[in-house]
XYZ file of C-alpha atoms in Angstrom:
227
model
C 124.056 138.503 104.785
C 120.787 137.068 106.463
C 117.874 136.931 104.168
C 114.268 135.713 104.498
C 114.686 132.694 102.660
C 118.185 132.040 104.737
C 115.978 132.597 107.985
C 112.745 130.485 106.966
C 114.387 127.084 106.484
C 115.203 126.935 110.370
C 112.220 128.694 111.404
C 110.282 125.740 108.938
C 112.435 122.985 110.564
C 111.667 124.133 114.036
C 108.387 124.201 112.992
C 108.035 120.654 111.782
C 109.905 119.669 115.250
C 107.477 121.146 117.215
C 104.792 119.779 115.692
C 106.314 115.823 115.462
C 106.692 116.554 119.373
C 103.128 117.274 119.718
C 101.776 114.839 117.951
C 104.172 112.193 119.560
C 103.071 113.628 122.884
C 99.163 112.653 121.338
C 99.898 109.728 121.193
C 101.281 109.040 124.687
C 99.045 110.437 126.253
C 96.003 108.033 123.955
C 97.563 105.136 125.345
C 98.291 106.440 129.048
C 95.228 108.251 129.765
C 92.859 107.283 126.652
C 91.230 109.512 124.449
C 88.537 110.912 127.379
C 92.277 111.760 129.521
C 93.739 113.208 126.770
C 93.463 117.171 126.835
C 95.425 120.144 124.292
C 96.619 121.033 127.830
C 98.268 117.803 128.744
C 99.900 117.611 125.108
C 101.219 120.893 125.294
C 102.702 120.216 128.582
C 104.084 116.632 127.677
C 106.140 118.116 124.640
C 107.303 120.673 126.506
C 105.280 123.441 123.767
C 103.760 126.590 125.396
C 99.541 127.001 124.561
C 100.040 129.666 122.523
C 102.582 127.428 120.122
C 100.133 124.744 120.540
C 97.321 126.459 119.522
C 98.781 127.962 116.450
C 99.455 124.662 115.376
C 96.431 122.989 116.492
C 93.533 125.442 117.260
C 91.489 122.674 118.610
C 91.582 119.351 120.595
C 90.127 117.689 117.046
C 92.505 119.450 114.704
C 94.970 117.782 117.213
C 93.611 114.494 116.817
C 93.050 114.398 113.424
C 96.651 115.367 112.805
C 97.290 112.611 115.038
C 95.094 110.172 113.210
C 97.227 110.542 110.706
C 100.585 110.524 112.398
C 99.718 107.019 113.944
C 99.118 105.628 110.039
C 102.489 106.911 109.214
C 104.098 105.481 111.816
C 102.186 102.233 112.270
C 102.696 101.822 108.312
C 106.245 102.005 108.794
C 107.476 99.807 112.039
C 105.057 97.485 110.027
C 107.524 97.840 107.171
C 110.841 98.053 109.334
C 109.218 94.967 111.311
C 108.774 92.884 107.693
C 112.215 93.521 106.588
C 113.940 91.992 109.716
C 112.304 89.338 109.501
C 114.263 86.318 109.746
C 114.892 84.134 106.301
C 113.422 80.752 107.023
C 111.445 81.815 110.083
C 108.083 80.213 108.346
C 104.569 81.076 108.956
C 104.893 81.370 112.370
C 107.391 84.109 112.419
C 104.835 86.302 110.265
C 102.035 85.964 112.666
C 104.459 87.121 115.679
C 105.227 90.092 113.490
C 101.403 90.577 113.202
C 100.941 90.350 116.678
C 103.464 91.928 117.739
C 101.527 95.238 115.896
C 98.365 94.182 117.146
C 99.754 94.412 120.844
C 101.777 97.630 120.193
C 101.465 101.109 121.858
C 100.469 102.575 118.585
C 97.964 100.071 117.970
C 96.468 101.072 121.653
C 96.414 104.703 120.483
C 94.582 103.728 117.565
C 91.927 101.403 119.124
C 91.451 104.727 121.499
C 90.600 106.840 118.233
C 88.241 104.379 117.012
C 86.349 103.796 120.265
C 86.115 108.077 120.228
C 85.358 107.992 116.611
C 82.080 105.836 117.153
C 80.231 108.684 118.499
C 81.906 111.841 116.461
C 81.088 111.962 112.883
C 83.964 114.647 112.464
C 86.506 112.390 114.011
C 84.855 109.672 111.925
C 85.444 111.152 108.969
C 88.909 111.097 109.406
C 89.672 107.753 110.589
C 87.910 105.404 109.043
C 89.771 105.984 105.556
C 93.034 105.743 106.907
C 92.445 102.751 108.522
C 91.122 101.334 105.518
C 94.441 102.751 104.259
C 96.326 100.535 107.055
C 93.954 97.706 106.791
C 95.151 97.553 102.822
C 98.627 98.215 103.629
C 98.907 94.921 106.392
C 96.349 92.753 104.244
C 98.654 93.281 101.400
C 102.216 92.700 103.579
C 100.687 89.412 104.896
C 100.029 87.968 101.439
C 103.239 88.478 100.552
C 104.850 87.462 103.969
C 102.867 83.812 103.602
C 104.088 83.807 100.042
C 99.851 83.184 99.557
C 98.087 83.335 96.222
C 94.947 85.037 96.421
C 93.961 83.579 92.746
C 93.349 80.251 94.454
C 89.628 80.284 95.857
C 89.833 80.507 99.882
C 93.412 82.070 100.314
C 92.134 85.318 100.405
C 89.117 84.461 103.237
C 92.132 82.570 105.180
C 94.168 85.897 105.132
C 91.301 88.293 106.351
C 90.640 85.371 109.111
C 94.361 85.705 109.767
C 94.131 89.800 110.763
C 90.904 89.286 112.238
C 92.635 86.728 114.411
C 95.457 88.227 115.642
C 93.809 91.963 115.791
C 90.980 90.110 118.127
C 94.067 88.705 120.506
C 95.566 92.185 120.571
C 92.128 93.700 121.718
C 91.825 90.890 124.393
C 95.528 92.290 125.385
C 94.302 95.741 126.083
C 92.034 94.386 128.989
C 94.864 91.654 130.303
C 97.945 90.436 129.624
C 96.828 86.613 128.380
C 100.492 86.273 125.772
C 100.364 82.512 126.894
C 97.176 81.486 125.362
C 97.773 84.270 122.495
C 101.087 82.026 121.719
C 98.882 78.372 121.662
C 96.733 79.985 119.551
C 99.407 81.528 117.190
C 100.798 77.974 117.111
C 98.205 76.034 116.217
C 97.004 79.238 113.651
C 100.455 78.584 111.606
C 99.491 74.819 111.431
C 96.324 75.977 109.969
C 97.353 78.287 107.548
C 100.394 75.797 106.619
C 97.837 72.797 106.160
C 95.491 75.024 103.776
C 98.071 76.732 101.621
C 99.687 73.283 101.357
C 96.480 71.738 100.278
C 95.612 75.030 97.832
C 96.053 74.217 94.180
C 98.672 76.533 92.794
C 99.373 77.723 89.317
C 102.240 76.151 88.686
C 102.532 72.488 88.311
C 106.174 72.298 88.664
C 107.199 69.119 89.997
C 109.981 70.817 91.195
C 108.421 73.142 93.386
C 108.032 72.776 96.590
C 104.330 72.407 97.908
C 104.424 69.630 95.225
C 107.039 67.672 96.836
C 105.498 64.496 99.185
C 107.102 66.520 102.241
C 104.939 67.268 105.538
C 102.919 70.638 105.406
C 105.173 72.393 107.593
C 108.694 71.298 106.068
C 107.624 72.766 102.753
C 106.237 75.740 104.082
C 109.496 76.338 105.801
C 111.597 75.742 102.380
C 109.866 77.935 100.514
C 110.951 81.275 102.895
């Protein structure tokens, strides 16, 4: 016997498909034709959703973009996570800032950076972005500490960090206008020196003789060890 609850779970579940596809088509379309190129028209046809199920969803092109606002912090949350955890053991400091900028140069990064050039000029849109990228912002910051194994406690780790994301999220904006990954990799390189040398140097809590930024070894051999 067919009931309404037996007929509303796959009517809910097409539901949620249809939107993901939308939203995913949002997103495309930011980094293909930018957030000026980017109609409810175009998104409907790119998911392959007729207007009128688009617009029951999303009434309006900023309903559609604020969902997608925060689609692209789901999503850029978790290939940030998925990214972390294949990391390779032992791949050092340098590893972690290819990881970072390999997010800074990603397609979901170029959606975003479309959202927040929009969002200068639209309060509404404003509204909704800037606390979920405060939201992301947290959610790398914190990922990065823990990546470079760095103690904020010790004065100047946490200023070397933020320089760190400001860094490589300045090389992934100079990507958007050419494709310069040769100098973005000189600069990576000598970046891991620098954050090796000055978490080296950093006093730590521990006075271990045993550890290993206290053993007489080169800055970038113990930062190695320790990961």
């Amino acid at each position: 016997m067919v009931t309404a609850a037996t007929t509303r779970v796959p009517q809910e579940e097409r539901s949620r498909a249809m939107r993901a596809r939308l939203l995913e088509a949002t997103v495309e379309l930011l980094v293909e034709r930018g957030f000026a190129g980017t109609s409810t028209t175009l998104v409907s046809e790119r998911a392959g959703v007729s207007r009128g199920a688009q617009l029951h969803h999303f009434p309006t092109k900023n309903d559609l973009v604020v969902a997608a606002v925060e689609h692209l912090t789901a999503v850029r949350g978790a290939e940030l996570e998925a990214a972390a955890a294949a990391l390779p053991s032992g791949g050092g400091t340098r590893a972690v800032l290819t990881l970072l900028g390999d997010h800074f140069t990603s397609p979901v990064f170029t959606a975003a950076l479309e959202l927040w050039v929009a969002a200068r000029t639209d309060p509404a849109l404003m509204e909704a972005v800037a606390p979920l990228e405060q939201k992301v912002g947290r959610e790398v910051h914190r990922l990065t500490v823990e990546l470079l194994g760095a103690d904020e406690s010790v004065p100047g780790v946490r200023e070397l960090v933020q320089a760190t994301l400001d860094l490589v999220r300045g090389l992934g904006l100079a990507n958007t206008i050419t494709d310069d990954r040769r100098r973005r990799e000189r600069i990576l390189d000598r970046w891991a020196q620098v954050i090796d040398l000055t978490l080296d140097a950093a006093p730590g809590p521990l006075s271990d003789p045993t550890d290993a930024r206290a053993t007489p070894a080169t800055p970038a051999t113990s930062r190695e060890t320790t990961r």
